[in-house]
JSON list of C-alpha atoms and ligand atoms in Angstrom, two decimals:
[
{"chain": "A", "resi": 972, "resn": "MET", "atom": "CA", "xyz": [80.17, 30.98, 127.50]},
{"chain": "A", "resi": 973, "resn": "TYR", "atom": "CA", "xyz": [81.58, 27.65, 127.01]},
{"chain": "A", "resi": 974, "resn": "ILE", "atom": "CA", "xyz": [78.75, 25.02, 126.73]},
{"chain": "A", "resi": 975, "resn": "LEU", "atom": "CA", "xyz": [79.43, 21.42, 126.38]},
{"chain": "A", "resi": 976, "resn": "LEU", "atom": "CA", "xyz": [76.70, 19.11, 124.89]},
{"chain": "A", "resi": 977, "resn": "ILE", "atom": "CA", "xyz": [76.99, 15.27, 125.71]},
{"chain": "A", "resi": 978, "resn": "GLY", "atom": "CA", "xyz": [75.17, 12.55, 124.30]},
{"chain": "A", "resi": 979, "resn": "ALA", "atom": "CA", "xyz": [75.48, 9.30, 122.45]},
{"chain": "A", "resi": 980, "resn": "PRO", "atom": "CA", "xyz": [75.97, 9.15, 118.73]},
{"chain": "A", "resi": 981, "resn": "GLY", "atom": "CA", "xyz": [72.51, 9.63, 117.45]},
{"chain": "A", "resi": 982, "resn": "ALA", "atom": "CA", "xyz": [71.51, 11.63, 120.59]},
{"chain": "A", "resi": 983, "resn": "GLY", "atom": "CA", "xyz": [70.93, 14.63, 118.02]},
{"chain": "A", "resi": 984, "resn": "LYS", "atom": "CA", "xyz": [73.96, 16.94, 119.71]},
{"chain": "A", "resi": 985, "resn": "GLY", "atom": "CA", "xyz": [75.13, 17.96, 115.96]},
{"chain": "A", "resi": 986, "resn": "THR", "atom": "CA", "xyz": [71.57, 19.12, 115.07]},
{"chain": "A", "resi": 987, "resn": "GLN", "atom": "CA", "xyz": [70.93, 20.97, 118.58]},
{"chain": "A", "resi": 988, "resn": "ALA", "atom": "CA", "xyz": [74.29, 22.35, 118.88]},
{"chain": "A", "resi": 989, "resn": "LYS", "atom": "CA", "xyz": [73.88, 24.01, 115.08]},
{"chain": "A", "resi": 990, "resn": "LYS", "atom": "CA", "xyz": [70.62, 25.74, 115.96]},
{"chain": "A", "resi": 991, "resn": "LEU", "atom": "CA", "xyz": [71.82, 26.50, 119.72]},
{"chain": "A", "resi": 992, "resn": "SER", "atom": "CA", "xyz": [74.93, 28.36, 117.90]},
{"chain": "A", "resi": 993, "resn": "GLN", "atom": "CA", "xyz": [72.98, 30.49, 115.69]},
{"chain": "A", "resi": 994, "resn": "LEU", "atom": "CA", "xyz": [70.63, 31.42, 118.48]},
{"chain": "A", "resi": 995, "resn": "LEU", "atom": "CA", "xyz": [73.43, 32.31, 120.88]},
{"chain": "A", "resi": 996, "resn": "ALA", "atom": "CA", "xyz": [75.85, 33.92, 118.58]},
{"chain": "A", "resi": 997, "resn": "LEU", "atom": "CA", "xyz": [78.55, 30.90, 119.65]},
{"chain": "A", "resi": 998, "resn": "ARG", "atom": "CA", "xyz": [80.75, 29.07, 117.29]},
{"chain": "A", "resi": 999, "resn": "HIS", "atom": "CA", "xyz": [79.76, 25.23, 117.03]},
{"chain": "A", "resi": 1000, "resn": "ILE", "atom": "CA", "xyz": [82.83, 22.78, 117.05]},
{"chain": "A", "resi": 1001, "resn": "ALA", "atom": "CA", "xyz": [82.03, 19.28, 116.64]},
{"chain": "A", "resi": 1002, "resn": "SER", "atom": "CA", "xyz": [84.74, 16.97, 117.15]},
{"chain": "A", "resi": 1003, "resn": "GLY", "atom": "CA", "xyz": [83.40, 14.83, 114.57]},
{"chain": "A", "resi": 1004, "resn": "ASP", "atom": "CA", "xyz": [83.24, 17.57, 111.76]},
{"chain": "A", "resi": 1005, "resn": "LEU", "atom": "CA", "xyz": [86.68, 18.36, 112.45]},
{"chain": "A", "resi": 1006, "resn": "PHE", "atom": "CA", "xyz": [87.76, 14.79, 111.73]},
{"chain": "A", "resi": 1007, "resn": "HIS", "atom": "CA", "xyz": [85.95, 14.51, 108.80]},
{"chain": "A", "resi": 1008, "resn": "THR", "atom": "CA", "xyz": [87.20, 17.96, 107.56]},
{"chain": "A", "resi": 1009, "resn": "ALA", "atom": "CA", "xyz": [90.65, 17.28, 108.33]},
{"chain": "A", "resi": 1010, "resn": "PHE", "atom": "CA", "xyz": [90.46, 14.11, 106.32]},
{"chain": "A", "resi": 1011, "resn": "GLU", "atom": "CA", "xyz": [88.95, 15.73, 103.40]},
{"chain": "A", "resi": 1012, "resn": "GLU", "atom": "CA", "xyz": [92.00, 18.03, 103.79]},
{"chain": "A", "resi": 1013, "resn": "GLN", "atom": "CA", "xyz": [94.24, 15.20, 103.90]},
{"chain": "A", "resi": 1014, "resn": "THR", "atom": "CA", "xyz": [95.95, 16.42, 106.86]},
{"chain": "A", "resi": 1015, "resn": "GLU", "atom": "CA", "xyz": [98.19, 13.64, 108.74]},
{"chain": "A", "resi": 1016, "resn": "LEU", "atom": "CA", "xyz": [96.30, 14.40, 111.69]},
{"chain": "A", "resi": 1017, "resn": "GLY", "atom": "CA", "xyz": [92.85, 13.73, 109.50]},
{"chain": "A", "resi": 1018, "resn": "LEU", "atom": "CA", "xyz": [94.19, 10.74, 108.01]},
{"chain": "A", "resi": 1019, "resn": "LYS", "atom": "CA", "xyz": [95.04, 9.14, 111.34]},
{"chain": "A", "resi": 1020, "resn": "ALA", "atom": "CA", "xyz": [91.92, 10.03, 112.75]},
{"chain": "A", "resi": 1021, "resn": "GLN", "atom": "CA", "xyz": [89.82, 8.66, 110.18]},
{"chain": "A", "resi": 1022, "resn": "ARG", "atom": "CA", "xyz": [91.43, 4.99, 110.80]},
{"chain": "A", "resi": 1023, "resn": "TYR", "atom": "CA", "xyz": [89.79, 5.17, 114.43]},
{"chain": "A", "resi": 1024, "resn": "VAL", "atom": "CA", "xyz": [86.79, 6.56, 113.15]},
{"chain": "A", "resi": 1025, "resn": "ASP", "atom": "CA", "xyz": [86.36, 3.74, 110.39]},
{"chain": "A", "resi": 1026, "resn": "LEU", "atom": "CA", "xyz": [86.84, 0.93, 113.19]},
{"chain": "A", "resi": 1027, "resn": "GLY", "atom": "CA", "xyz": [84.28, 2.55, 115.51]},
{"chain": "A", "resi": 1028, "resn": "GLU", "atom": "CA", "xyz": [87.08, 3.16, 117.75]},
{"chain": "A", "resi": 1029, "resn": "LEU", "atom": "CA", "xyz": [87.32, 6.51, 119.88]},
{"chain": "A", "resi": 1030, "resn": "VAL", "atom": "CA", "xyz": [90.43, 8.82, 117.87]},
{"chain": "A", "resi": 1031, "resn": "PRO", "atom": "CA", "xyz": [93.22, 9.13, 120.76]},
{"chain": "A", "resi": 1032, "resn": "ASP", "atom": "CA", "xyz": [93.69, 12.32, 122.85]},
{"chain": "A", "resi": 1033, "resn": "GLU", "atom": "CA", "xyz": [96.97, 13.33, 121.18]},
{"chain": "A", "resi": 1034, "resn": "ILE", "atom": "CA", "xyz": [95.16, 13.77, 117.92]},
{"chain": "A", "resi": 1035, "resn": "THR", "atom": "CA", "xyz": [91.79, 15.13, 119.41]},
{"chain": "A", "resi": 1036, "resn": "ILE", "atom": "CA", "xyz": [92.73, 17.60, 121.66]},
{"chain": "A", "resi": 1037, "resn": "PRO", "atom": "CA", "xyz": [95.33, 19.79, 119.59]},
{"chain": "A", "resi": 1038, "resn": "MET", "atom": "CA", "xyz": [92.60, 19.62, 116.64]},
{"chain": "A", "resi": 1039, "resn": "VAL", "atom": "CA", "xyz": [90.02, 21.02, 119.26]},
{"chain": "A", "resi": 1040, "resn": "MET", "atom": "CA", "xyz": [91.89, 23.62, 120.99]},
{"chain": "A", "resi": 1041, "resn": "ARG", "atom": "CA", "xyz": [93.65, 25.27, 117.75]},
{"chain": "A", "resi": 1042, "resn": "HIS", "atom": "CA", "xyz": [89.76, 26.42, 117.03]},
{"chain": "A", "resi": 1043, "resn": "ILE", "atom": "CA", "xyz": [88.81, 27.35, 120.37]},
{"chain": "A", "resi": 1044, "resn": "GLU", "atom": "CA", "xyz": [91.69, 29.55, 120.33]},
{"chain": "A", "resi": 1045, "resn": "GLU", "atom": "CA", "xyz": [90.77, 31.31, 116.89]},
{"chain": "A", "resi": 1046, "resn": "PRO", "atom": "CA", "xyz": [90.17, 34.91, 118.15]},
{"chain": "A", "resi": 1047, "resn": "GLU", "atom": "CA", "xyz": [86.47, 35.11, 116.80]},
{"chain": "A", "resi": 1048, "resn": "ASN", "atom": "CA", "xyz": [85.90, 32.20, 119.29]},
{"chain": "A", "resi": 1049, "resn": "ILE", "atom": "CA", "xyz": [86.75, 34.45, 122.14]},
{"chain": "A", "resi": 1050, "resn": "GLN", "atom": "CA", "xyz": [83.25, 35.08, 123.49]},
{"chain": "A", "resi": 1051, "resn": "GLY", "atom": "CA", "xyz": [82.96, 31.05, 123.82]},
{"chain": "A", "resi": 1052, "resn": "VAL", "atom": "CA", "xyz": [81.89, 28.20, 122.01]},
{"chain": "A", "resi": 1053, "resn": "ILE", "atom": "CA", "xyz": [79.27, 25.22, 121.81]},
{"chain": "A", "resi": 1054, "resn": "LEU", "atom": "CA", "xyz": [81.58, 21.99, 121.94]},
{"chain": "A", "resi": 1055, "resn": "ASP", "atom": "CA", "xyz": [79.46, 18.74, 120.74]},
{"chain": "A", "resi": 1056, "resn": "GLY", "atom": "CA", "xyz": [81.26, 15.58, 120.88]},
{"chain": "A", "resi": 1057, "resn": "PHE", "atom": "CA", "xyz": [84.38, 16.57, 123.07]},
{"chain": "A", "resi": 1058, "resn": "PRO", "atom": "CA", "xyz": [85.21, 16.25, 125.67]},
{"chain": "A", "resi": 1059, "resn": "ARG", "atom": "CA", "xyz": [84.21, 12.51, 125.54]},
{"chain": "A", "resi": 1060, "resn": "THR", "atom": "CA", "xyz": [86.38, 10.98, 128.41]},
{"chain": "A", "resi": 1061, "resn": "PHE", "atom": "CA", "xyz": [87.08, 12.18, 131.78]},
{"chain": "A", "resi": 1062, "resn": "GLU", "atom": "CA", "xyz": [91.05, 12.40, 130.70]},
{"chain": "A", "resi": 1063, "resn": "GLN", "atom": "CA", "xyz": [89.79, 14.98, 127.80]},
{"chain": "A", "resi": 1064, "resn": "SER", "atom": "CA", "xyz": [87.54, 17.00, 130.28]},
{"chain": "A", "resi": 1065, "resn": "GLN", "atom": "CA", "xyz": [90.87, 17.36, 132.56]},
{"chain": "A", "resi": 1066, "resn": "ALA", "atom": "CA", "xyz": [92.68, 18.61, 129.39]},
{"chain": "A", "resi": 1067, "resn": "LEU", "atom": "CA", "xyz": [89.93, 20.79, 128.35]},
{"chain": "A", "resi": 1068, "resn": "ASP", "atom": "CA", "xyz": [89.86, 22.40, 131.78]},
{"chain": "A", "resi": 1069, "resn": "ALA", "atom": "CA", "xyz": [93.95, 22.86, 131.90]},
{"chain": "A", "resi": 1070, "resn": "GLU", "atom": "CA", "xyz": [93.67, 24.16, 128.23]},
{"chain": "A", "resi": 1071, "resn": "LEU", "atom": "CA", "xyz": [90.63, 26.55, 129.04]},
{"chain": "A", "resi": 1072, "resn": "SER", "atom": "CA", "xyz": [92.30, 27.91, 132.60]},
{"chain": "A", "resi": 1073, "resn": "ARG", "atom": "CA", "xyz": [95.44, 28.67, 130.54]},
{"chain": "A", "resi": 1074, "resn": "ILE", "atom": "CA", "xyz": [93.73, 31.46, 128.57]},
{"chain": "A", "resi": 1075, "resn": "LYS", "atom": "CA", "xyz": [91.83, 32.37, 131.68]},
{"chain": "A", "resi": 1076, "resn": "ARG", "atom": "CA", "xyz": [88.35, 30.66, 130.67]},
{"chain": "A", "resi": 1077, "resn": "GLN", "atom": "CA", "xyz": [86.15, 27.66, 132.08]},
{"chain": "A", "resi": 1078, "resn": "VAL", "atom": "CA", "xyz": [83.41, 25.28, 131.36]},
{"chain": "A", "resi": 1079, "resn": "ASP", "atom": "CA", "xyz": [80.18, 26.85, 132.16]},
{"chain": "A", "resi": 1080, "resn": "LEU", "atom": "CA", "xyz": [77.66, 24.36, 131.33]},
{"chain": "A", "resi": 1081, "resn": "ALA", "atom": "CA", "xyz": [77.50, 20.64, 130.52]},
{"chain": "A", "resi": 1082, "resn": "ILE", "atom": "CA", "xyz": [74.67, 19.40, 129.29]},
{"chain": "A", "resi": 1083, "resn": "HIS", "atom": "CA", "xyz": [73.83, 15.72, 128.92]},
{"chain": "A", "resi": 1084, "resn": "LEU", "atom": "CA", "xyz": [71.31, 15.08, 125.91]},
{"chain": "A", "resi": 1085, "resn": "LYS", "atom": "CA", "xyz": [69.93, 11.82, 126.99]},
{"chain": "A", "resi": 1086, "resn": "VAL", "atom": "CA", "xyz": [68.44, 9.25, 124.64]},
{"chain": "A", "resi": 1087, "resn": "SER", "atom": "CA", "xyz": [67.23, 5.67, 125.34]},
{"chain": "A", "resi": 1088, "resn": "ARG", "atom": "CA", "xyz": [69.52, 2.75, 123.84]},
{"chain": "A", "resi": 1089, "resn": "GLU", "atom": "CA", "xyz": [66.44, 1.43, 121.44]},
{"chain": "A", "resi": 1090, "resn": "GLU", "atom": "CA", "xyz": [65.82, 5.09, 120.03]},
{"chain": "A", "resi": 1091, "resn": "LEU", "atom": "CA", "xyz": [69.33, 5.55, 119.19]},
{"chain": "A", "resi": 1092, "resn": "LEU", "atom": "CA", "xyz": [69.58, 2.52, 117.50]},
{"chain": "A", "resi": 1093, "resn": "ALA", "atom": "CA", "xyz": [66.74, 3.17, 115.22]},
{"chain": "A", "resi": 1094, "resn": "ARG", "atom": "CA", "xyz": [68.26, 7.03, 114.54]},
{"chain": "A", "resi": 1095, "resn": "LEU", "atom": "CA", "xyz": [71.65, 5.85, 113.73]},
{"chain": "A", "resi": 1096, "resn": "ALA", "atom": "CA", "xyz": [70.92, 2.75, 111.33]},
{"chain": "A", "resi": 1097, "resn": "GLY", "atom": "CA", "xyz": [69.25, 5.52, 109.18]},
{"chain": "A", "resi": 1098, "resn": "ARG", "atom": "CA", "xyz": [71.59, 8.52, 109.20]},
{"chain": "A", "resi": 1099, "resn": "ILE", "atom": "CA", "xyz": [72.98, 9.87, 105.78]},
{"chain": "A", "resi": 1100, "resn": "PHE", "atom": "CA", "xyz": [75.07, 12.65, 105.31]},
{"chain": "A", "resi": 1101, "resn": "CYS", "atom": "CA", "xyz": [75.96, 14.94, 102.14]},
{"chain": "A", "resi": 1102, "resn": "GLN", "atom": "CA", "xyz": [79.42, 14.57, 100.59]},
{"chain": "A", "resi": 1103, "resn": "ALA", "atom": "CA", "xyz": [79.92, 18.37, 100.60]},
{"chain": "A", "resi": 1104, "resn": "ASN", "atom": "CA", "xyz": [79.30, 19.69, 103.72]},
{"chain": "A", "resi": 1105, "resn": "GLN", "atom": "CA", "xyz": [77.80, 16.70, 106.02]},
{"chain": "A", "resi": 1106, "resn": "HIS", "atom": "CA", "xyz": [74.46, 17.69, 106.38]},
{"chain": "A", "resi": 1107, "resn": "VAL", "atom": "CA", "xyz": [72.56, 15.34, 108.10]},
{"chain": "A", "resi": 1108, "resn": "TYR", "atom": "CA", "xyz": [69.21, 13.28, 107.00]},
{"chain": "A", "resi": 1109, "resn": "HIS", "atom": "CA", "xyz": [67.52, 10.56, 108.30]},
{"chain": "A", "resi": 1110, "resn": "ILE", "atom": "CA", "xyz": [66.13, 7.87, 105.85]},
{"chain": "A", "resi": 1111, "resn": "LYS", "atom": "CA", "xyz": [62.84, 7.55, 107.83]},
{"chain": "A", "resi": 1112, "resn": "PHE", "atom": "CA", "xyz": [62.43, 10.52, 109.87]},
{"chain": "A", "resi": 1113, "resn": "ARG", "atom": "CA", "xyz": [64.20, 13.38, 107.91]},
{"chain": "A", "resi": 1114, "resn": "PRO", "atom": "CA", "xyz": [64.45, 12.22, 104.36]},
{"chain": "A", "resi": 1115, "resn": "PRO", "atom": "CA", "xyz": [65.75, 14.77, 101.24]},
{"chain": "A", "resi": 1116, "resn": "LYS", "atom": "CA", "xyz": [63.49, 16.08, 99.06]},
{"chain": "A", "resi": 1117, "resn": "VAL", "atom": "CA", "xyz": [65.23, 14.14, 95.98]},
{"chain": "A", "resi": 1118, "resn": "ALA", "atom": "CA", "xyz": [66.50, 10.64, 97.39]},
{"chain": "A", "resi": 1119, "resn": "ASP", "atom": "CA", "xyz": [70.22, 10.45, 97.36]},
{"chain": "A", "resi": 1120, "resn": "ARG", "atom": "CA", "xyz": [70.87, 14.39, 97.08]},
{"chain": "A", "resi": 1121, "resn": "CYS", "atom": "CA", "xyz": [71.34, 17.22, 99.59]},
{"chain": "A", "resi": 1122, "resn": "ASP", "atom": "CA", "xyz": [68.51, 19.75, 99.70]},
{"chain": "A", "resi": 1123, "resn": "LEU", "atom": "CA", "xyz": [70.85, 22.38, 100.39]},
{"chain": "A", "resi": 1124, "resn": "ASP", "atom": "CA", "xyz": [73.66, 21.80, 97.78]},
{"chain": "A", "resi": 1125, "resn": "GLY", "atom": "CA", "xyz": [72.89, 18.99, 95.75]},
{"chain": "A", "resi": 1126, "resn": "SER", "atom": "CA", "xyz": [75.85, 16.58, 96.66]},
{"chain": "A", "resi": 1127, "resn": "LYS", "atom": "CA", "xyz": [75.32, 12.63, 97.10]},
{"chain": "A", "resi": 1128, "resn": "LEU", "atom": "CA", "xyz": [74.13, 11.42, 100.24]},
{"chain": "A", "resi": 1129, "resn": "TYR", "atom": "CA", "xyz": [76.16, 8.58, 101.94]},
{"chain": "A", "resi": 1130, "resn": "GLN", "atom": "CA", "xyz": [76.06, 6.33, 105.25]},
{"chain": "A", "resi": 1131, "resn": "ARG", "atom": "CA", "xyz": [79.12, 6.89, 107.46]},
{"chain": "A", "resi": 1132, "resn": "PRO", "atom": "CA", "xyz": [80.88, 3.38, 107.75]},
{"chain": "A", "resi": 1133, "resn": "ASP", "atom": "CA", "xyz": [80.88, 3.77, 111.75]},
{"chain": "A", "resi": 1134, "resn": "ASP", "atom": "CA", "xyz": [76.94, 4.34, 111.93]},
{"chain": "A", "resi": 1135, "resn": "ALA", "atom": "CA", "xyz": [76.26, 0.65, 110.37]},
{"chain": "A", "resi": 1136, "resn": "GLY", "atom": "CA", "xyz": [76.43, -2.79, 111.90]},
{"chain": "A", "resi": 1137, "resn": "GLU", "atom": "CA", "xyz": [78.86, -3.97, 114.91]},
{"chain": "A", "resi": 1138, "resn": "ALA", "atom": "CA", "xyz": [81.08, -0.78, 114.36]},
{"chain": "A", "resi": 1139, "resn": "MET", "atom": "CA", "xyz": [78.17, 1.51, 115.54]},
{"chain": "A", "resi": 1140, "resn": "ARG", "atom": "CA", "xyz": [77.25, -1.23, 118.42]},
{"chain": "A", "resi": 1141, "resn": "ARG", "atom": "CA", "xyz": [80.64, -0.86, 119.65]},
{"chain": "A", "resi": 1142, "resn": "ARG", "atom": "CA", "xyz": [80.50, 2.96, 119.47]},
{"chain": "A", "resi": 1143, "resn": "LEU", "atom": "CA", "xyz": [77.69, 2.78, 121.86]},
{"chain": "A", "resi": 1144, "resn": "VAL", "atom": "CA", "xyz": [78.99, 0.26, 124.08]},
{"chain": "A", "resi": 1145, "resn": "ILE", "atom": "CA", "xyz": [82.32, 2.69, 124.50]},
{"chain": "A", "resi": 1146, "resn": "TYR", "atom": "CA", "xyz": [80.36, 5.56, 124.71]},
{"chain": "A", "resi": 1147, "resn": "PHE", "atom": "CA", "xyz": [78.23, 4.40, 127.63]},
{"chain": "A", "resi": 1148, "resn": "ASN", "atom": "CA", "xyz": [81.34, 3.29, 129.32]},
{"chain": "A", "resi": 1149, "resn": "GLN", "atom": "CA", "xyz": [83.10, 6.31, 129.11]},
{"chain": "A", "resi": 1150, "resn": "THR", "atom": "CA", "xyz": [80.89, 8.98, 130.08]},
{"chain": "A", "resi": 1151, "resn": "VAL", "atom": "CA", "xyz": [79.55, 7.81, 133.13]},
{"chain": "A", "resi": 1152, "resn": "GLN", "atom": "CA", "xyz": [83.03, 9.36, 134.78]},
{"chain": "A", "resi": 1153, "resn": "LEU", "atom": "CA", "xyz": [82.55, 12.33, 132.50]},
{"chain": "A", "resi": 1154, "resn": "LEU", "atom": "CA", "xyz": [78.94, 13.12, 133.74]},
{"chain": "A", "resi": 1155, "resn": "ASP", "atom": "CA", "xyz": [80.05, 12.56, 137.38]},
{"chain": "A", "resi": 1156, "resn": "TYR", "atom": "CA", "xyz": [82.88, 15.30, 137.09]},
{"chain": "A", "resi": 1157, "resn": "TYR", "atom": "CA", "xyz": [80.50, 17.78, 135.88]},
{"chain": "A", "resi": 1158, "resn": "ARG", "atom": "CA", "xyz": [77.71, 16.73, 138.33]},
{"chain": "A", "resi": 1159, "resn": "GLN", "atom": "CA", "xyz": [80.24, 17.41, 141.13]},
{"chain": "A", "resi": 1160, "resn": "GLN", "atom": "CA", "xyz": [80.93, 20.86, 139.94]},
{"chain": "A", "resi": 1161, "resn": "HIS", "atom": "CA", "xyz": [77.56, 21.53, 139.70]},
{"chain": "A", "resi": 1162, "resn": "LYS", "atom": "CA", "xyz": [77.66, 22.25, 135.96]},
{"chain": "A", "resi": 1163, "resn": "LEU", "atom": "CA", "xyz": [75.59, 19.00, 134.88]},
{"chain": "A", "resi": 1164, "resn": "ARG", "atom": "CA", "xyz": [72.09, 19.59, 133.21]},
{"chain": "A", "resi": 1165, "resn": "GLU", "atom": "CA", "xyz": [70.10, 16.56, 131.92]},
{"chain": "A", "resi": 1166, "resn": "VAL", "atom": "CA", "xyz": [67.75, 16.90, 128.95]},
{"chain": "A", "resi": 1167, "resn": "ASP", "atom": "CA", "xyz": [65.35, 14.41, 127.71]},
{"chain": "A", "resi": 1168, "resn": "GLY", "atom": "CA", "xyz": [66.50, 13.95, 124.11]},
{"chain": "A", "resi": 1169, "resn": "ASN", "atom": "CA", "xyz": [63.76, 11.30, 123.18]},
{"chain": "A", "resi": 1170, "resn": "SER", "atom": "CA", "xyz": [61.32, 13.95, 121.82]},
{"chain": "A", "resi": 1171, "resn": "SER", "atom": "CA", "xyz": [60.82, 16.05, 118.53]},
{"chain": "A", "resi": 1172, "resn": "ILE", "atom": "CA", "xyz": [64.14, 18.29, 117.53]},
{"chain": "A", "resi": 1173, "resn": "ASP", "atom": "CA", "xyz": [62.09, 21.47, 118.28]},
{"chain": "A", "resi": 1174, "resn": "GLN", "atom": "CA", "xyz": [60.69, 20.31, 121.72]},
{"chain": "A", "resi": 1175, "resn": "VAL", "atom": "CA", "xyz": [64.10, 19.36, 122.74]},
{"chain": "A", "resi": 1176, "resn": "GLN", "atom": "CA", "xyz": [65.50, 22.75, 121.34]},
{"chain": "A", "resi": 1177, "resn": "ALA", "atom": "CA", "xyz": [62.97, 24.50, 123.46]},
{"chain": "A", "resi": 1178, "resn": "ILE", "atom": "CA", "xyz": [64.09, 22.67, 126.57]},
{"chain": "A", "resi": 1179, "resn": "LEU", "atom": "CA", "xyz": [67.72, 23.32, 125.74]},
{"chain": "A", "resi": 1180, "resn": "LEU", "atom": "CA", "xyz": [67.27, 26.98, 125.42]},
{"chain": "A", "resi": 1181, "resn": "SER", "atom": "CA", "xyz": [65.25, 27.62, 128.49]},
{"chain": "A", "resi": 1182, "resn": "VAL", "atom": "CA", "xyz": [68.23, 25.46, 130.44]},
{"chain": "A", "resi": 1183, "resn": "ILE", "atom": "CA", "xyz": [70.82, 27.55, 129.53]},
{"chain": "A", "resi": 1184, "resn": "ASN", "atom": "CA", "xyz": [68.75, 30.44, 129.84]},
{"chain": "A", "resi": 1185, "resn": "ASP", "atom": "CA", "xyz": [68.26, 29.78, 133.14]},
{"chain": "A", "resi": 1186, "resn": "SER", "atom": "CA", "xyz": [71.70, 28.62, 134.01]},
{"chain": "A", "resi": 1187, "resn": "THR", "atom": "CA", "xyz": [73.42, 31.45, 132.49]},
{"chain": "A", "resi": 1188, "resn": "GLY", "atom": "CA", "xyz": [71.19, 34.40, 132.33]},
{"chain": "A", "resi": 1189, "resn": "ARG", "atom": "CA", "xyz": [71.93, 34.60, 128.85]},
{"chain": "A", "resi": 1190, "resn": "VAL", "atom": "CA", "xyz": [69.11, 35.44, 126.59]},
{"chain": "A", "resi": 1191, "resn": "ALA", "atom": "CA", "xyz": [69.10, 33.84, 123.04]},
{"chain": "A", "resi": 1192, "resn": "LYS", "atom": "CA", "xyz": [68.92, 36.31, 120.05]},
{"chain": "A", "resi": 1193, "resn": "VAL", "atom": "CA", "xyz": [66.07, 35.33, 117.92]},
{"chain": "B", "resi": 1493, "resn": "ZN", "atom": "ZN1", "xyz": [74.68, 19.17, 102.01]}
]
C-alpha cells in the first residue's frame, strides 16, 4: 500500500506519518528527513539539497527523486510506504507514477492534511528539532521536559533555518502554488481524501485512520 500525505510545512504530516507507519506496519519515508540524513552523512546529494533547504527553496527533482526511489525500492518496503513531503509537485507525481509502475506498484491513496495559513504560521514559528534524530518539539504546543534537550535522547534542540522569518514565508507561498495542480491530479483519479488538520494530534490521527480503513479496507494493527 502506497499512501501519500500532502500538507504544508507545519501541517503535522511528519508526526502523523510516524504514528500511521507504526499502526499500519508501513515504512515512513519523509523527504525532509532524507535530506537531513544525507546532509549529515555529507553525501554529495545531501550537501546539494541542504543549500536549497537553507534558502527556503524546493530541492530540484534530479536530487529528490533518486533519493526517494532508493528507499522505496529497499526490499523491506515491498509492502508499501507512507510518503511524507513527496511528491510536492505535479512533475514529481508523474515521475513517481512512472517509477512505481516500473516495479508494478501504484499510489493507492493521497491524503491532503488541510491546515489554515494562520495556524501554520503559529506552528512553524515555534518548531524545534533534536540534533541527534530530528525529533520534533514545539516551544508552546509540545515543549521538551528539560529546556533545549530532547526527551528521548538528550541531544540539543535547534530551530531549522527554513522555519524562521522570510525563508518560511517563501516556503508557504511555494507550497500553496505547487499543490493546487498536485491535488487536482489525484482528485481526478479518485485517490484524493481531504482531512482537516487544524485539531489536536490525536483527533487528526483518528480521522486519518478511519479514512485509510474506509478507502483500503486495511485494518490497523493496534
Ligand atoms: Zn531526539
